[in-house]
PDB file of C-alpha atoms in Angstrom:
ATOM      1  CA  MET Y   1      76.197  95.408 138.912  1.00  0.00           C
ATOM      2  CA  PHE Y   2      79.011  94.113 136.294  1.00  0.00           C
ATOM      3  CA  GLY Y   3      75.903  93.299 134.089  1.00  0.00           C
ATOM      4  CA  ARG Y   4      74.564  96.385 133.628  1.00  0.00           C
ATOM      5  CA  ARG Y   5      78.254  98.278 133.191  1.00  0.00           C
ATOM      6  CA  LEU Y   6      78.836  95.755 130.561  1.00  0.00           C
ATOM      7  CA  LEU Y   7      74.836  96.691 128.917  1.00  0.00           C
ATOM      8  CA  VAL Y   8      75.541 100.338 129.092  1.00  0.00           C
ATOM      9  CA  THR Y   9      79.193  99.926 127.746  1.00  0.00           C
ATOM     10  CA  ALA Y  10      78.366  98.014 125.037  1.00  0.00           C
ATOM     11  CA  LEU Y  11      75.201 100.451 123.994  1.00  0.00           C
ATOM     12  CA  THR Y  12      77.438 102.989 123.847  1.00  0.00           C
ATOM     13  CA  ALA Y  13      79.577 101.378 121.361  1.00  0.00           C
ATOM     14  CA  VAL Y  14      76.795 100.404 119.098  1.00  0.00           C
ATOM     15  CA  ILE Y  15      75.855 104.425 119.439  1.00  0.00           C
ATOM     16  CA  VAL Y  16      79.019 105.631 118.593  1.00  0.00           C
ATOM     17  CA  GLY Y  17      79.860 103.334 115.766  1.00  0.00           C
ATOM     18  CA  GLY Y  18      76.661 104.301 114.303  1.00  0.00           C
ATOM     19  CA  LEU Y  19      77.432 107.691 114.468  1.00  0.00           C
ATOM     20  CA  GLY Y  20      80.693 107.358 113.317  1.00  0.00           C
ATOM     21  CA  GLY Y  21      79.297 105.383 109.952  1.00  0.00           C
ATOM     22  CA  CYS Y  22      76.604 108.118 109.266  1.00  0.00           C
ATOM     23  CA  SER Y  23      79.410 111.154 109.362  1.00  0.00           C
ATOM     24  CA  GLY Y  24      81.091 109.996 106.027  1.00  0.00           C
ATOM     25  CA  GLY Y  25      84.509 110.669 107.252  1.00  0.00           C
ATOM     26  CA  ARG Y  26      84.682 114.274 105.963  1.00  0.00           C
ATOM     27  CA  GLY Y  27      85.521 117.050 108.511  1.00  0.00           C
ATOM     28  CA  ASP Y  28      84.867 120.075 106.523  1.00  0.00           C
ATOM     29  CA  ASP Y  29      82.174 120.930 103.399  1.00  0.00           C
ATOM     30  CA  SER Y  30      84.992 122.484 100.900  1.00  0.00           C
ATOM     31  CA  ALA Y  31      86.650 118.484 100.367  1.00  0.00           C
ATOM     32  CA  PRO Y  32      85.109 116.831  97.293  1.00  0.00           C
ATOM     33  CA  ASP Y  33      82.438 114.284  97.374  1.00  0.00           C
ATOM     34  CA  ARG Y  34      84.646 110.805  97.685  1.00  0.00           C
ATOM     35  CA  PRO Y  35      83.463 107.180  98.439  1.00  0.00           C
ATOM     36  CA  SER Y  36      83.901 106.802 102.384  1.00  0.00           C
ATOM     37  CA  ALA Y  37      84.508 102.991 102.404  1.00  0.00           C
ATOM     38  CA  SER Y  38      82.941 100.855  99.973  1.00  0.00           C
ATOM     39  CA  VAL Y  39      80.566 100.815  96.958  1.00  0.00           C
ATOM     40  CA  GLY Y  40      78.159  97.964  97.005  1.00  0.00           C
ATOM     41  CA  GLY Y  41      80.033  95.681  99.316  1.00  0.00           C
ATOM     42  CA  ALA Y  42      83.000  95.551  97.245  1.00  0.00           C
ATOM     43  CA  PRO Y  43      85.805  97.779  98.866  1.00  0.00           C
ATOM     44  CA  ALA Y  44      87.147 101.537  97.776  1.00  0.00           C
ATOM     45  CA  PRO Y  45      89.653 101.550  95.299  1.00  0.00           C
ATOM     46  CA  ALA Y  46      92.991 102.664  95.759  1.00  0.00           C
ATOM     47  CA  PRO Y  47      93.716 106.024  94.706  1.00  0.00           C
ATOM     48  CA  ALA Y  48      95.468 106.449  91.469  1.00  0.00           C
ATOM     49  CA  PRO Y  49      99.190 107.559  91.968  1.00  0.00           C
ATOM     50  CA  GLU Y  50      99.770 111.335  91.164  1.00  0.00           C
ATOM     51  CA  THR Y  51     101.564 111.583  87.992  1.00  0.00           C
ATOM     52  CA  VAL Y  52     103.888 114.716  87.324  1.00  0.00           C
ATOM     53  CA  THR Y  53     104.284 116.321  83.680  1.00  0.00           C
ATOM     54  CA  GLY Y  54     106.826 118.738  82.625  1.00  0.00           C
ATOM     55  CA  LEU Y  55     109.936 119.567  80.243  1.00  0.00           C
ATOM     56  CA  ARG Y  56     112.843 117.557  80.651  1.00  0.00           C
ATOM     57  CA  ASP Y  57     115.843 119.819  82.035  1.00  0.00           C
ATOM     58  CA  GLU Y  58     118.577 117.757  83.580  1.00  0.00           C
ATOM     59  CA  THR Y  59     118.873 113.716  84.568  1.00  0.00           C
ATOM     60  CA  ARG Y  60     121.208 113.088  87.525  1.00  0.00           C
ATOM     61  CA  HIS Y  61     122.317 109.337  88.770  1.00  0.00           C
ATOM     62  CA  LEU Y  62     123.531 109.083  92.115  1.00  0.00           C
ATOM     63  CA  ALA Y  63     125.607 105.929  92.688  1.00  0.00           C
ATOM     64  CA  GLU Y  64     124.819 103.968  95.877  1.00  0.00           C
ATOM     65  CA  ARG Y  65     127.657 104.896  98.647  1.00  0.00           C
ATOM     66  CA  THR Y  66     128.868 102.059 100.576  1.00  0.00           C
ATOM     67  CA  THR Y  67     131.858 101.424 103.410  1.00  0.00           C
ATOM     68  CA  ARG Y  68     132.968  98.501 105.020  1.00  0.00           C
ATOM     69  CA  ALA Y  69     132.177  97.757 108.539  1.00  0.00           C
ATOM     70  CA  THR Y  70     132.595  95.613 111.420  1.00  0.00           C
ATOM     71  CA  ARG Y  71     130.019  94.072 114.094  1.00  0.00           C
ATOM     72  CA  PRO Y  72     130.382  91.477 116.146  1.00  0.00           C
ATOM     73  CA  ARG Y  73     129.979  87.647 115.239  1.00  0.00           C
ATOM     74  CA  THR Y  74     127.434  85.401 117.061  1.00  0.00           C
ATOM     75  CA  VAL Y  75     127.466  81.528 116.823  1.00  0.00           C
ATOM     76  CA  ARG Y  76     125.519  79.055 118.171  1.00  0.00           C
ATOM     77  CA  ARG Y  77     127.245  76.851 120.759  1.00  0.00           C
ATOM     78  CA  CYS Y  78     125.778  74.285 122.432  1.00  0.00           C
ATOM     79  CA  THR Y  79     126.852  72.084 125.796  1.00  0.00           C
ATOM     80  CA  THR Y  80     125.352  69.009 126.668  1.00  0.00           C
ATOM     81  CA  GLY Y  81     124.802  67.601 130.233  1.00  0.00           C
ATOM     82  CA  THR Y  82     123.248  64.633 132.292  1.00  0.00           C
ATOM     83  CA  ARG Y  83     121.116  65.471 135.337  1.00  0.00           C
ATOM     84  CA  ARG Y  84     119.606  62.605 137.862  1.00  0.00           C
ATOM     85  CA  VAL Y  85     115.977  62.584 138.157  1.00  0.00           C
ATOM     86  CA  ARG Y  86     113.853  60.940 141.188  1.00  0.00           C
ATOM     87  CA  HIS Y  87     110.873  59.266 140.260  1.00  0.00           C
ATOM     88  CA  THR Y  88     108.242  58.017 142.982  1.00  0.00           C
ATOM     89  CA  SER Y  89     105.026  55.542 142.859  1.00  0.00           C
ATOM     90  CA  ARG Y  90     102.863  54.918 145.381  1.00  0.00           C
ATOM     91  CA  SER Y  91     100.411  52.225 145.598  1.00  0.00           C
ATOM     92  CA  GLY Y  92      98.034  50.863 148.343  1.00  0.00           C
ATOM     93  CA  SER Y  93      96.547  52.595 151.427  1.00  0.00           C
ATOM     94  CA  GLY Y  94      96.377  53.195 154.878  1.00  0.00           C
ATOM     95  CA  ILE Y  95      99.122  50.947 156.615  1.00  0.00           C
ATOM     96  CA  HIS Y  96      99.203  49.039 153.270  1.00  0.00           C
ATOM     97  CA  ARG Y  97     100.994  52.239 151.248  1.00  0.00           C
ATOM     98  CA  THR Y  98     104.250  51.578 149.663  1.00  0.00           C
ATOM     99  CA  THR Y  99     106.139  53.938 148.205  1.00  0.00           C
ATOM    100  CA  ARG Y 100     108.619  53.030 145.520  1.00  0.00           C
ATOM    101  CA  THR Y 101     111.516  55.326 144.450  1.00  0.00           C
ATOM    102  CA  TRP Y 102     113.897  55.074 141.550  1.00  0.00           C
ATOM    103  CA  TYR Y 103     116.515  57.010 139.543  1.00  0.00           C
ATOM    104  CA  THR Y 104     116.855  57.894 135.749  1.00  0.00           C
ATOM    105  CA  THR Y 105     119.535  59.826 133.981  1.00  0.00           C
ATOM    106  CA  GLU Y 106     118.395  62.742 131.476  1.00  0.00           C
ATOM    107  CA  HIS Y 107     120.668  64.027 128.937  1.00  0.00           C
ATOM    108  CA  GLU Y 108     119.922  67.541 128.095  1.00  0.00           C
ATOM    109  CA  ARG Y 109     121.746  70.003 125.662  1.00  0.00           C
ATOM    110  CA  ASP Y 110     121.619  73.465 126.173  1.00  0.00           C
ATOM    111  CA  CYS Y 111     122.047  76.125 123.334  1.00  0.00           C
ATOM    112  CA  ARG Y 112     123.226  79.660 123.379  1.00  0.00           C
ATOM    113  CA  ARG Y 113     124.485  82.498 121.006  1.00  0.00           C
ATOM    114  CA  VAL Y 114     127.672  83.804 122.010  1.00  0.00           C
ATOM    115  CA  ARG Y 115     130.041  86.081 120.807  1.00  0.00           C
ATOM    116  CA  SER Y 116     132.923  85.066 118.559  1.00  0.00           C
ATOM    117  CA  GLY Y 117     135.128  87.368 117.351  1.00  0.00           C
ATOM    118  CA  THR Y 118     133.835  89.853 114.427  1.00  0.00           C
ATOM    119  CA  GLU Y 119     132.697  90.038 110.964  1.00  0.00           C
ATOM    120  CA  THR Y 120     132.904  92.632 108.111  1.00  0.00           C
ATOM    121  CA  TYR Y 121     130.051  93.680 105.985  1.00  0.00           C
ATOM    122  CA  THR Y 122     128.912  96.215 103.565  1.00  0.00           C
ATOM    123  CA  GLU Y 123     127.035  99.020 105.071  1.00  0.00           C
ATOM    124  CA  VAL Y 124     124.939 100.976 102.714  1.00  0.00           C
ATOM    125  CA  LEU Y 125     125.217 104.663 103.557  1.00  0.00           C
ATOM    126  CA  ARG Y 126     123.213 106.238 100.385  1.00  0.00           C
ATOM    127  CA  PRO Y 127     121.314 103.942  98.319  1.00  0.00           C
ATOM    128  CA  GLU Y 128     121.338 104.337  94.721  1.00  0.00           C
ATOM    129  CA  ARG Y 129     118.979 107.278  93.123  1.00  0.00           C
ATOM    130  CA  TRP Y 130     117.737 108.124  89.896  1.00  0.00           C
ATOM    131  CA  CYS Y 131     116.352 111.804  89.460  1.00  0.00           C
ATOM    132  CA  VAL Y 132     115.096 113.959  86.658  1.00  0.00           C
ATOM    133  CA  ARG Y 133     115.060 117.618  86.750  1.00  0.00           C
ATOM    134  CA  LEU Y 134     111.747 119.253  85.289  1.00  0.00           C
ATOM    135  CA  ASP Y 135     110.706 122.832  83.735  1.00  0.00           C
ATOM    136  CA  ASP Y 136     106.971 123.763  83.795  1.00  0.00           C
ATOM    137  CA  VAL Y 137     105.956 121.209  86.101  1.00  0.00           C
ATOM    138  CA  ASP Y 138     102.321 120.530  85.768  1.00  0.00           C
ATOM    139  CA  GLY Y 139     101.799 122.957  82.910  1.00  0.00           C
ATOM    140  CA  ASP Y 140     102.854 126.008  85.495  1.00  0.00           C
ATOM    141  CA  ARG Y 141     105.624 128.116  84.124  1.00  0.00           C
ATOM    142  CA  GLU Y 142     106.763 129.498  87.677  1.00  0.00           C
ATOM    143  CA  LYS Y 143     107.662 125.762  88.945  1.00  0.00           C
ATOM    144  CA  ASP Y 144     110.990 125.297  87.306  1.00  0.00           C
ATOM    145  CA  ASP Y 145     114.204 123.430  88.267  1.00  0.00           C
ATOM    146  CA  VAL Y 146     112.172 121.184  90.545  1.00  0.00           C
ATOM    147  CA  TRP Y 147     113.687 117.883  91.050  1.00  0.00           C
ATOM    148  CA  TYR Y 148     112.272 114.129  91.293  1.00  0.00           C
ATOM    149  CA  ARG Y 149     113.199 110.730  92.327  1.00  0.00           C
ATOM    150  CA  VAL Y 150     112.101 108.259  89.328  1.00  0.00           C
ATOM    151  CA  THR Y 151     112.511 104.732  88.843  1.00  0.00           C
ATOM    152  CA  ARG Y 152     115.326 103.462  86.531  1.00  0.00           C
ATOM    153  CA  ALA Y 153     112.918 102.891  83.606  1.00  0.00           C
ATOM    154  CA  ASP Y 154     111.606 106.514  84.139  1.00  0.00           C
ATOM    155  CA  TYR Y 155     115.276 107.701  84.522  1.00  0.00           C
ATOM    156  CA  ASP Y 156     116.177 105.851  81.141  1.00  0.00           C
ATOM    157  CA  THR Y 157     113.407 107.111  79.392  1.00  0.00           C
ATOM    158  CA  ALA Y 158     114.347 110.606  80.301  1.00  0.00           C
ATOM    159  CA  LEU Y 159     117.782 110.223  79.486  1.00  0.00           C
ATOM    160  CA  ALA Y 160     116.958 109.184  76.035  1.00  0.00           C
ATOM    161  CA  ALA Y 161     114.434 112.245  75.512  1.00  0.00           C
ATOM    162  CA  ASP Y 162     115.840 115.537  73.719  1.00  0.00           C
ATOM    163  CA  ASP Y 163     116.199 118.492  76.086  1.00  0.00           C
ATOM    164  CA  HIS Y 164     112.926 120.213  76.741  1.00  0.00           C
ATOM    165  CA  ALA Y 165     110.553 117.251  75.990  1.00  0.00           C
ATOM    166  CA  ARG Y 166     107.370 116.634  77.618  1.00  0.00           C
ATOM    167  CA  LEU Y 167     107.743 113.754  80.265  1.00  0.00           C
ATOM    168  CA  GLU Y 168     105.053 112.495  82.372  1.00  0.00           C
ATOM    169  CA  PHE Y 169     105.688 109.816  85.033  1.00  0.00           C
ATOM    170  CA  VAL Y 170     104.971 108.829  88.648  1.00  0.00           C
ATOM    171  CA  PRO Y 171     107.682 110.158  91.146  1.00  0.00           C
ATOM    172  CA  GLN Y 172     109.153 107.862  93.868  1.00  0.00           C
ATOM    173  CA  GLY Y 173     109.843 110.503  96.312  1.00  0.00           C
ATOM    174  CA  ARG Y 174     108.867 113.918  97.075  1.00  0.00           C
ATOM    175  CA  GLN Y 175     110.055 116.811  95.386  1.00  0.00           C
ATOM    176  CA  ASP Y 176     113.688 117.557  95.649  1.00  0.00           C
ATOM    177  CA  ALA Y 177     114.270 114.541  97.946  1.00  0.00           C
ATOM    178  CA  GLY Y 178     118.092 114.308  98.039  1.00  0.00           C
ATOM    179  CA  CYS Y 179     118.582 114.832  94.393  1.00  0.00           C
TER     180      CYS Y 179
END
């Protein structure tokens, strides 16, 4: 009975796997054709990051915001001790069986982390951010004043560029992401 159940389960898994491989991974017909997993045995290439183009409007640098905080300090504390261990050895058989017993002292060490006061550390409330605001985002004149988080290098490029100069970069965060 168990063998038959295992056989049915394995057969079901093979059928579901085969149907899943044939589906191509698309749920609707309106999506463009893309390779589903691999081409010629090689893994599918990662999608290229989406670049954003627009006219430079404004730049903003948000400095890192930190505060001093305290937390419990833990230290490793070890205790040593000894314990007496009983050993036995048996030999012979029947009425000639003898048991020899002896004791040894074994040393043991027990280490634990325990609280010992507090320590202060620097807690980051807001990480450092570089932001650029664009007009005419991706050529759409209706999309103005959209903020993007960018890398430091892209920020420096935008800072050095003239007002309303065309910029192209890969945003680090979604638009209007905390800028």
